[in-house]
CSV table of C-alpha atoms and ligand atoms in Angstrom, one decimal:
chain,number,residue,atom,x,y,z
A,261,MET,CA,-14.8,5.9,-2.4
A,262,SER,CA,-11.4,7.1,-2.1
A,263,ASP,CA,-9.2,9.5,-3.5
A,264,PRO,CA,-6.7,9.6,-6.2
A,265,GLY,CA,-3.3,9.6,-5.6
A,266,ARG,CA,-5.8,9.1,-3.7
A,267,GLY,CA,-8.3,7.3,-6.1
A,268,ALA,CA,-11.4,5.7,-4.9
A,269,PRO,CA,-13.2,2.5,-5.6
A,270,ARG,CA,-16.9,2.2,-5.5
A,271,PRO,CA,-17.0,0.3,-2.3
A,272,ALA,CA,-18.7,-3.1,-2.3
A,273,PRO,CA,-19.7,-5.1,0.7
A,274,PRO,CA,-16.5,-6.5,2.0
A,275,ALA,CA,-16.1,-10.2,1.7
A,276,SER,CA,-13.6,-12.8,2.7
A,277,ARG,CA,-11.5,-13.6,-0.3
A,278,ARG,CA,-7.9,-13.1,0.5
A,279,THR,CA,-5.5,-15.9,0.9
A,280,GLY,CA,-3.2,-15.2,3.8
A,281,ALA,CA,0.2,-16.7,3.1
A,282,LEU,CA,1.3,-16.0,6.7
A,283,ALA,CA,-1.8,-17.5,8.2
A,284,ALA,CA,-1.4,-20.6,6.0
A,285,GLY,CA,2.2,-21.0,7.1
A,286,LEU,CA,1.1,-20.6,10.7
A,287,CYS,CA,-1.6,-23.3,10.3
A,288,VAL,CA,0.9,-25.8,9.0
A,289,VAL,CA,3.1,-25.4,12.0
A,290,LEU,CA,0.2,-25.4,14.4
A,291,ALA,CA,-1.2,-28.6,12.8
A,292,LEU,CA,2.1,-30.3,13.4
A,293,LEU,CA,2.3,-29.0,16.9
A,294,GLY,CA,-1.3,-30.0,17.5
A,295,ALA,CA,-0.7,-33.5,16.3
A,296,ALA,CA,2.4,-33.8,18.6
A,297,ALA,CA,0.5,-32.4,21.6
A,298,PHE,CA,-2.4,-34.7,20.9
A,299,ALA,CA,-0.1,-37.7,21.0
A,300,VAL,CA,1.7,-36.7,24.1
A,301,LEU,CA,-1.0,-35.1,26.2
A,302,ARG,CA,-4.0,-37.0,25.2
A,303,PRO,CA,-5.9,-37.6,28.4
A,304,GLY,CA,-7.9,-40.7,29.2
A,305,ALA,CA,-11.2,-39.4,27.9
A,306,ALA,CA,-10.5,-38.7,24.3
A,307,PRO,CA,-13.2,-37.3,22.1
A,308,SER,CA,-14.9,-39.4,19.6
A,309,GLY,CA,-14.7,-37.6,16.4
A,310,ALA,CA,-15.5,-33.9,16.0
A,311,PRO,CA,-17.0,-31.6,18.7
A,312,GLY,CA,-20.7,-31.1,18.8
A,313,GLU,CA,-22.3,-27.7,18.2
A,314,ASP,CA,-23.0,-27.3,22.0
A,315,ALA,CA,-19.3,-27.9,22.8
A,316,VAL,CA,-18.3,-25.3,20.2
A,317,GLY,CA,-20.8,-22.8,21.4
A,318,ALA,CA,-19.7,-23.2,25.0
A,319,LEU,CA,-16.1,-22.7,24.0
A,320,LEU,CA,-17.0,-19.5,22.1
A,321,GLU,CA,-19.0,-18.2,25.0
A,322,ARG,CA,-16.0,-18.6,27.3
A,323,ARG,CA,-13.9,-16.6,24.9
A,324,ALA,CA,-16.4,-13.8,24.6
A,325,ALA,CA,-16.9,-13.7,28.4
A,326,ALA,CA,-13.2,-13.6,29.0
A,327,VAL,CA,-12.8,-10.6,26.6
A,328,ALA,CA,-15.8,-8.8,28.2
A,329,ARG,CA,-14.4,-9.1,31.8
A,330,GLY,CA,-10.7,-8.7,30.8
A,331,ASP,CA,-9.7,-12.2,32.0
A,332,ARG,CA,-6.6,-12.9,30.0
A,333,ALA,CA,-5.9,-16.2,31.7
A,334,ALA,CA,-9.4,-17.5,30.9
A,335,PHE,CA,-9.1,-16.4,27.3
A,336,LEU,CA,-5.8,-18.1,26.9
A,337,ASP,CA,-7.2,-21.3,28.5
A,338,THR,CA,-9.3,-21.6,25.3
A,339,VAL,CA,-6.3,-22.0,23.0
A,340,THR,CA,-3.6,-24.6,22.7
A,341,PRO,CA,-0.1,-23.7,24.1
A,342,ALA,CA,1.3,-23.0,20.7
A,343,LEU,CA,-1.3,-20.3,20.2
A,344,ARG,CA,-1.0,-18.5,23.5
A,345,ALA,CA,1.5,-15.9,22.3
A,346,PRO,CA,-0.5,-14.7,19.2
A,347,GLU,CA,-3.8,-15.0,20.9
A,348,GLY,CA,-2.5,-13.1,23.9
A,349,ARG,CA,-1.7,-10.2,21.5
A,350,VAL,CA,-5.2,-10.4,20.0
A,351,PHE,CA,-6.7,-10.3,23.5
A,352,ASP,CA,-4.6,-7.3,24.5
A,353,ASN,CA,-5.7,-5.5,21.3
A,354,LEU,CA,-9.3,-6.3,21.9
A,355,ARG,CA,-9.1,-4.9,25.4
A,356,ARG,CA,-7.6,-1.7,24.1
A,357,MET,CA,-10.7,-1.1,21.9
A,358,PRO,CA,-14.0,0.4,23.2
A,359,LEU,CA,-16.0,-2.7,22.6
A,360,ASP,CA,-19.6,-2.9,23.5
A,361,ALA,CA,-19.6,-6.5,22.4
A,362,TRP,CA,-17.1,-8.9,20.9
A,363,ARG,CA,-18.2,-12.5,20.3
A,364,GLU,CA,-17.8,-15.4,17.9
A,365,ARG,CA,-21.0,-17.0,16.8
A,366,PHE,CA,-21.1,-20.6,15.5
A,367,ALA,CA,-21.9,-20.5,11.8
A,368,GLY,CA,-21.3,-24.1,10.8
A,369,PHE,CA,-18.7,-26.8,10.5
A,370,GLY,CA,-15.9,-26.2,8.0
A,371,ASP,CA,-14.1,-28.5,5.6
A,372,VAL,CA,-12.9,-31.8,6.8
A,373,ALA,CA,-10.0,-31.1,9.1
A,374,PRO,CA,-6.8,-33.1,9.6
A,375,SER,CA,-7.0,-35.9,12.0
A,376,GLY,CA,-7.5,-34.7,15.5
A,377,GLU,CA,-8.7,-31.3,14.5
A,378,ALA,CA,-12.1,-29.8,13.7
A,379,SER,CA,-12.8,-26.9,11.4
A,380,VAL,CA,-15.5,-24.4,12.5
A,381,ARG,CA,-16.9,-21.4,10.7
A,382,VAL,CA,-17.7,-18.5,13.1
A,383,THR,CA,-19.0,-15.0,12.6
A,384,VAL,CA,-16.9,-12.6,14.6
A,385,ARG,CA,-19.2,-9.8,15.7
A,386,HIS,CA,-18.5,-6.5,17.4
A,387,ARG,CA,-19.7,-3.0,18.0
A,388,LEU,CA,-17.6,0.1,18.9
A,389,ARG,CA,-19.1,1.8,21.9
A,390,GLY,CA,-20.4,5.3,21.2
A,391,PHE,CA,-19.8,5.1,17.5
A,392,ASP,CA,-21.4,2.1,15.8
A,393,ARG,CA,-25.1,2.0,15.5
A,394,ALA,CA,-25.1,-1.6,14.6
A,395,GLU,CA,-23.0,-4.7,15.0
A,396,THR,CA,-20.5,-5.7,12.3
A,397,GLY,CA,-19.4,-9.2,11.6
A,398,ARG,CA,-17.0,-11.2,9.4
A,399,GLU,CA,-16.8,-15.0,9.0
A,400,ARG,CA,-13.6,-16.7,9.9
A,401,THR,CA,-12.5,-20.3,10.4
A,402,LEU,CA,-11.2,-21.6,13.7
A,403,ARG,CA,-9.3,-24.9,14.0
A,404,LEU,CA,-10.1,-26.8,17.1
A,405,THR,CA,-7.9,-29.5,18.7
A,406,TRP,CA,-8.7,-31.8,21.6
A,407,HIS,CA,-6.1,-30.9,24.1
A,408,ASP,CA,-5.7,-31.4,27.9
A,409,GLY,CA,-9.2,-32.7,28.3
A,410,GLY,CA,-11.1,-30.2,26.1
A,411,TRP,CA,-11.5,-28.7,22.7
A,412,ARG,CA,-9.3,-25.7,22.2
A,413,VAL,CA,-8.6,-23.2,19.4
A,414,SER,CA,-5.4,-24.3,17.6
A,415,GLY,CA,-5.4,-22.1,14.5
A,416,SER,CA,-7.3,-20.0,12.1
A,417,GLY,CA,-8.4,-20.4,8.5
A,418,ALA,CA,-5.7,-20.0,5.8
A,419,GLY,CA,-7.9,-17.8,3.7
A,420,ASP,CA,-9.3,-15.6,6.5
A,421,ASP,CA,-8.9,-11.8,6.2
A,422,PRO,CA,-7.0,-10.2,9.0
A,423,GLU,CA,-8.8,-7.8,11.3
A,424,ILE,CA,-7.4,-4.6,12.8
A,425,TRP,CA,-6.7,-6.5,16.1
A,426,ASP,CA,-4.5,-9.0,14.3
A,427,GLY,CA,-1.8,-6.5,13.9
A,428,GLY,CA,0.7,-5.0,16.3
A,429,PRO,CA,-0.2,-3.3,19.6
A,430,LEU,CA,-3.1,-1.0,18.8
A,431,ARG,CA,-3.3,2.7,19.6
A,432,VAL,CA,-6.8,4.0,20.2
A,433,VAL,CA,-7.5,7.7,20.1
A,434,THR,CA,-10.9,9.1,20.8
A,435,GLY,CA,-11.2,12.7,19.5
A,436,ALA,CA,-14.1,15.2,19.6
A,437,ALA,CA,-15.6,13.6,16.5
A,438,SER,CA,-13.5,10.6,15.7
A,439,LEU,CA,-12.3,7.2,16.9
A,440,VAL,CA,-9.1,6.1,15.3
A,441,ILE,CA,-7.7,2.6,15.9
A,442,GLY,CA,-4.6,1.1,14.4
A,443,ASP,CA,-1.0,0.1,14.8
A,444,ALA,CA,0.3,2.8,12.3
A,445,PRO,CA,2.2,5.6,13.9
A,446,GLU,CA,-0.2,8.3,12.6
A,447,VAL,CA,-3.2,7.3,14.7
A,448,ALA,CA,-3.3,10.5,16.8
A,449,GLU,CA,-2.6,12.7,13.8
A,450,ILE,CA,-5.5,11.2,11.8
A,451,SER,CA,-7.9,11.7,14.7
A,452,ARG,CA,-6.8,15.4,15.0
A,453,ARG,CA,-7.3,15.9,11.2
A,454,LEU,CA,-10.7,14.2,11.2
A,455,ASP,CA,-11.9,16.3,14.1
A,456,ALA,CA,-10.8,19.4,12.2
A,457,ALA,CA,-12.5,18.2,9.1
A,458,GLU,CA,-15.9,17.6,10.7
A,459,PRO,CA,-17.2,21.2,10.8
A,460,VAL,CA,-16.0,21.7,7.2
A,461,VAL,CA,-17.9,18.7,6.0
A,462,THR,CA,-21.0,19.6,8.0
A,463,SER,CA,-21.0,23.2,6.6
A,464,VAL,CA,-21.7,21.7,3.2
A,465,THR,CA,-23.7,18.5,4.0
A,466,GLY,CA,-25.7,19.9,6.8
A,467,ARG,CA,-26.1,18.4,10.3
A,468,GLY,CA,-28.2,15.4,9.3
A,469,TRP,CA,-25.5,12.8,10.0
A,470,ALA,CA,-23.8,11.4,13.0
A,471,ARG,CA,-20.9,13.9,12.7
A,472,THR,CA,-18.5,11.3,14.0
A,473,SER,CA,-16.3,8.8,12.2
A,474,VAL,CA,-14.3,5.7,12.8
A,475,ALA,CA,-11.0,5.3,11.1
A,476,LEU,CA,-8.8,2.3,11.0
A,477,ALA,CA,-5.1,2.8,10.4
A,478,PRO,CA,-3.2,-0.5,10.1
A,479,ALA,CA,0.5,-0.6,9.7
A,480,ARG,CA,0.4,-3.5,7.2
A,481,PRO,CA,-0.9,-3.0,3.7
A,482,ALA,CA,-2.4,-6.6,3.8
A,483,VAL,CA,-4.6,-5.6,6.7
A,484,ALA,CA,-5.7,-2.4,4.9
A,485,ARG,CA,-6.6,-4.4,1.8
A,486,ALA,CA,-8.7,-6.8,3.9
A,487,LEU,CA,-10.5,-4.0,5.7
A,488,ALA,CA,-11.1,-2.2,2.4
A,489,GLY,CA,-13.2,-5.1,1.2
A,490,SER,CA,-13.5,-7.3,-1.8
A,491,SER,CA,-13.5,-4.4,-4.3
A,492,SER,CA,-10.3,-3.0,-2.8
A,493,PRO,CA,-8.1,-1.6,-5.5
A,494,ASP,CA,-4.4,-1.2,-5.7
A,495,LEU,CA,-3.8,0.6,-2.4
A,496,THR,CA,-0.5,1.9,-3.5
A,497,ARG,CA,-2.6,4.4,-5.5
A,498,ILE,CA,-5.0,5.2,-2.7
A,499,ALA,CA,-4.3,7.0,0.5
A,500,ALA,CA,-7.6,6.3,2.2
A,501,LEU,CA,-11.1,5.1,1.4
A,502,ALA,CA,-14.6,5.1,2.9
A,503,THR,CA,-16.2,1.7,3.2
A,504,VAL,CA,-18.8,-0.2,5.2
A,505,ALA,CA,-17.8,-3.0,7.6
A,506,PRO,CA,-20.4,-5.7,6.8
A,507,GLY,CA,-23.4,-5.9,9.1
A,508,VAL,CA,-25.0,-9.1,10.6
A,509,ASP,CA,-28.5,-10.4,10.3
A,510,GLY,CA,-29.3,-7.9,7.5
A,511,GLY,CA,-28.1,-4.9,9.5
A,512,ARG,CA,-26.5,-1.9,7.9
A,513,GLY,CA,-23.0,-2.5,9.1
A,514,ALA,CA,-20.8,0.4,10.2
A,515,ASP,CA,-18.9,3.1,8.3
A,516,ARG,CA,-15.2,3.0,8.3
A,517,VAL,CA,-12.5,5.2,6.9
A,518,VAL,CA,-9.5,2.9,6.1
A,519,VAL,CA,-6.1,4.7,5.9
A,520,SER,CA,-3.6,3.0,3.5
A,521,PRO,CA,-0.2,2.8,5.1
A,522,GLY,CA,2.7,4.0,3.1
A,523,THR,CA,0.5,5.9,0.6
A,524,PHE,CA,-1.0,8.2,3.2
A,525,THR,CA,2.4,9.0,4.7
A,526,ARG,CA,3.7,10.1,1.3
A,527,LEU,CA,1.3,13.0,1.3
A,528,THR,CA,2.0,16.5,2.5
A,529,ALA,CA,0.1,17.8,5.5
A,530,THR,CA,-2.3,19.6,3.1
A,531,GLY,CA,-2.7,16.4,1.1
A,532,ARG,CA,-3.6,14.5,4.3
A,533,ASP,CA,-6.2,17.0,5.2
A,534,VAL,CA,-7.7,16.9,1.7
A,535,VAL,CA,-7.9,13.1,1.7
A,536,LEU,CA,-9.4,12.8,5.1
A,537,THR,CA,-11.9,15.6,4.5
A,538,HIS,CA,-12.8,13.9,1.2
A,539,GLU,CA,-13.5,10.6,2.9
A,540,LEU,CA,-15.4,12.1,5.7
A,541,THR,CA,-17.7,13.7,3.1
A,542,HIS,CA,-18.4,10.2,1.8
A,543,VAL,CA,-19.3,9.1,5.3
A,544,ALA,CA,-21.6,12.1,5.9
A,545,LEU,CA,-23.4,11.5,2.6
A,546,ASP,CA,-23.5,7.7,3.0
A,547,ALA,CA,-21.7,7.3,-0.3
A,548,ALA,CA,-20.4,3.8,0.5
A,549,ARG,CA,-24.0,2.5,0.3
A,550,ASP,CA,-25.0,4.7,-2.7
A,551,THR,CA,-25.5,2.8,-5.9
A,552,ARG,CA,-27.4,5.5,-7.8
A,553,THR,CA,-25.7,8.9,-7.6
A,554,PRO,CA,-23.3,9.4,-10.6
A,555,MET,CA,-19.7,8.9,-9.6
A,556,TRP,CA,-18.7,12.3,-10.8
A,557,LEU,CA,-21.0,13.9,-8.3
A,558,ILE,CA,-20.0,11.6,-5.5
A,559,GLU,CA,-16.2,12.1,-6.0
A,560,GLY,CA,-16.5,15.7,-7.2
A,561,LEU,CA,-18.5,16.9,-4.2
A,562,ALA,CA,-16.1,15.1,-1.9
A,563,ASP,CA,-13.1,16.8,-3.6
A,564,HIS,CA,-14.9,20.2,-3.5
A,565,VAL,CA,-15.2,19.8,0.3
A,566,GLY,CA,-11.7,18.3,0.6
A,567,TYR,CA,-10.1,21.3,-1.1
A,568,LYS,CA,-12.1,24.0,0.7
A,569,ARG,CA,-9.3,24.6,3.3
A,570,ALA,CA,-6.4,23.8,1.0
A,571,ASN,CA,-4.6,26.8,-0.4
A,572,LEU,CA,-4.0,25.2,-3.7
A,573,GLY,CA,-4.5,26.6,-7.2
A,574,VAL,CA,-6.6,24.7,-9.7
A,575,ARG,CA,-3.7,24.4,-12.1
A,576,GLU,CA,-1.5,22.8,-9.4
A,577,ALA,CA,-4.2,20.5,-8.0
A,578,ALA,CA,-5.4,19.4,-11.5
A,579,ALA,CA,-2.0,19.2,-13.2
A,580,GLU,CA,-2.7,15.9,-15.1
A,581,LEU,CA,-5.9,17.1,-16.5
A,582,ARG,CA,-4.3,20.4,-17.4
A,583,ALA,CA,-1.7,18.6,-19.4
A,584,ASP,CA,-4.5,16.9,-21.4
A,585,VAL,CA,-6.4,20.2,-21.9
A,586,ARG,CA,-3.3,22.0,-23.1
A,587,ALA,CA,-2.6,19.2,-25.5
A,588,GLY,CA,-6.0,19.7,-27.0
A,589,ARG,CA,-7.5,16.7,-25.3
A,590,VAL,CA,-10.6,18.3,-23.6
A,591,PRO,CA,-12.9,15.4,-22.5
A,592,SER,CA,-16.1,15.3,-24.4
A,593,ALA,CA,-18.3,13.9,-21.5
A,594,LEU,CA,-18.3,13.8,-17.7
A,595,PRO,CA,-16.5,10.7,-16.4
A,596,ASP,CA,-18.5,7.6,-16.2
A,597,ALA,CA,-18.3,4.9,-13.5
A,598,ALA,CA,-15.6,3.0,-15.5
A,599,ALA,CA,-13.3,6.0,-15.4
A,600,PHE,CA,-13.1,5.5,-11.6
A,601,SER,CA,-12.2,1.8,-11.7
A,602,ALA,CA,-8.8,1.0,-10.2
A,603,SER,CA,-7.6,-0.1,-13.7
A,604,SER,CA,-8.6,3.2,-15.4
A,605,ASP,CA,-5.6,4.9,-16.9
A,606,ARG,CA,-7.4,8.2,-16.5
A,607,LEU,CA,-8.3,7.7,-12.9
A,608,THR,CA,-6.6,10.9,-11.7
A,609,GLN,CA,-8.1,13.0,-14.5
A,610,ALA,CA,-11.6,11.6,-13.6
A,611,TYR,CA,-11.3,13.0,-10.1
A,612,GLN,CA,-10.0,16.3,-11.4
A,613,GLU,CA,-12.8,16.6,-14.0
A,614,SER,CA,-15.4,15.8,-11.3
A,615,TRP,CA,-13.9,18.3,-8.9
A,616,LEU,CA,-14.0,21.1,-11.5
A,617,ALA,CA,-17.6,20.3,-12.4
A,618,CYS,CA,-18.7,20.5,-8.7
A,619,ARG,CA,-16.5,23.5,-8.1
A,620,MET,CA,-18.2,25.3,-11.0
A,621,ILE,CA,-21.7,24.4,-9.7
A,622,ALA,CA,-20.8,25.6,-6.2
A,623,ARG,CA,-19.4,28.9,-7.6
A,624,ASP,CA,-22.3,29.6,-10.0
A,625,HIS,CA,-25.2,28.3,-8.1
A,626,GLY,CA,-24.0,27.9,-4.5
A,627,GLU,CA,-23.2,24.9,-2.3
A,628,LYS,CA,-26.8,24.4,-1.3
A,629,ILE,CA,-27.8,23.8,-4.9
A,630,LEU,CA,-24.8,21.5,-5.4
A,631,LEU,CA,-25.9,19.4,-2.4
A,632,HIS,CA,-29.5,19.5,-3.7
A,633,LEU,CA,-28.3,18.2,-7.1
A,634,TYR,CA,-26.4,15.5,-5.4
A,635,ARG,CA,-29.4,14.3,-3.4
A,636,THR,CA,-31.7,14.6,-6.4
A,637,ALA,CA,-29.4,12.6,-8.7
A,638,GLY,CA,-29.5,9.8,-6.1
A,639,ARG,CA,-33.3,9.5,-6.7
A,640,THR,CA,-33.7,10.2,-10.3
A,641,SER,CA,-31.8,10.3,-13.6
A,642,GLU,CA,-28.7,12.5,-14.0
A,643,SER,CA,-30.3,14.6,-16.8
A,644,ALA,CA,-33.6,15.0,-14.8
A,645,ALA,CA,-31.6,16.1,-11.8
A,646,LEU,CA,-29.6,18.7,-13.7
A,647,ARG,CA,-32.7,20.1,-15.3
A,648,SER,CA,-34.7,20.4,-12.1
A,649,THR,CA,-31.9,21.8,-9.9
A,650,LEU,CA,-29.8,23.9,-12.4
A,651,GLY,CA,-32.3,24.4,-15.2
A,652,LEU,CA,-29.9,22.9,-17.7
A,653,SER,CA,-29.9,19.9,-20.0
A,654,LEU,CA,-27.1,17.4,-19.7
A,655,SER,CA,-25.6,18.6,-23.0
A,656,ARG,CA,-25.8,22.2,-22.0
A,657,PHE,CA,-24.2,21.5,-18.6
A,658,THR,CA,-21.5,19.4,-20.3
A,659,ALA,CA,-20.8,22.3,-22.7
A,660,GLN,CA,-20.5,24.8,-19.8
A,661,TRP,CA,-18.1,22.4,-18.0
A,662,ARG,CA,-15.9,21.9,-21.1
A,663,THR,CA,-15.7,25.7,-21.4
A,664,GLU,CA,-14.7,25.8,-17.7
A,665,LEU,CA,-11.9,23.3,-18.3
A,666,ARG,CA,-10.5,25.3,-21.1
A,667,ARG,CA,-10.7,28.6,-19.1
A,668,GLU,CA,-9.2,27.2,-15.9
A,669,LEU,CA,-6.6,24.9,-17.3
A,670,GLY,CA,-5.8,26.1,-20.8
B,861,LIG,ZN1,-13.8,9.4,-2.9
């Protein structure tokens, strides 16, 4: 659910899938260091084989407790010497975040590890105080090495997705209606823009949502891709997107706006407001969990709200679609889901077509009816929703929209 130029993918439950070249490189080095340390420092009581589940659980408990009470030394005592610098940065980032809970839960033993190491799958769970209604969690792999009389964390999984706390020093800004976390320079600016967007969004969607948002603004595109989830498209075309951080134990997870570094900063001030207001509309309407509402309504309504404060003419904001219309290529149907896929060559036009459809409905019928259509189309068919809310068949509505495109852009 993002925005073109912007462009938005239909978000799917994020999953671990990325192969981290950096992490892989790190693991190779750590494995070598671990082996060396094992040979030199191995105490009298060496372990026999892999650690038991109890030993792993105790180690993970010590890590969570150290984070909770801010005991950096205790946290670093759970890792091998080679890992103290990177894990120290992780600890510092975790302590900057308003965490109600951060813990790693044992999820199973991983693949066979190199000699002297164990591989453990854990679910890293956390909840952001004052913002998240439920815990979120992602699976990661920890490598454990017997070192200095105990099992210690000696590395992470090569294919694990990075988290926001794996980046540089985090800035955390809590605004009136937003929490923004990241190592990108725009953290405070994003918070300010999200705060200003909230009343605009609420004026259209009504007050039946949390009216707060959490945005993640990583400095590295690789982190943004991981946070965006498995369906993450080419983020060089997307400035921000709304997604759901996966829940645990069947929970609903938590809404996140992920800001794409580089792409976002190329936008003008107006463009940044449009994009963030657009994404906040998705959050307010729970679009990232919506599998029924037609995409043209999801994206068109978000753009309608996004453009409300922007002093931009239609011909300027829909320049690509205008070129098509003026060349005689007036679309024959509202854009379908495929038109919004990252590989669609008419992605930009799909957004513009949707925006103009929703803009027309808001102008001719009012925003309340537009919202009513949106909600109805999430429960019934598109044509039934159009008929019951606008009194129009799908073909009649499509004809009106095509006339609108010619009039506004021709
Ligand atoms: Zn969107």
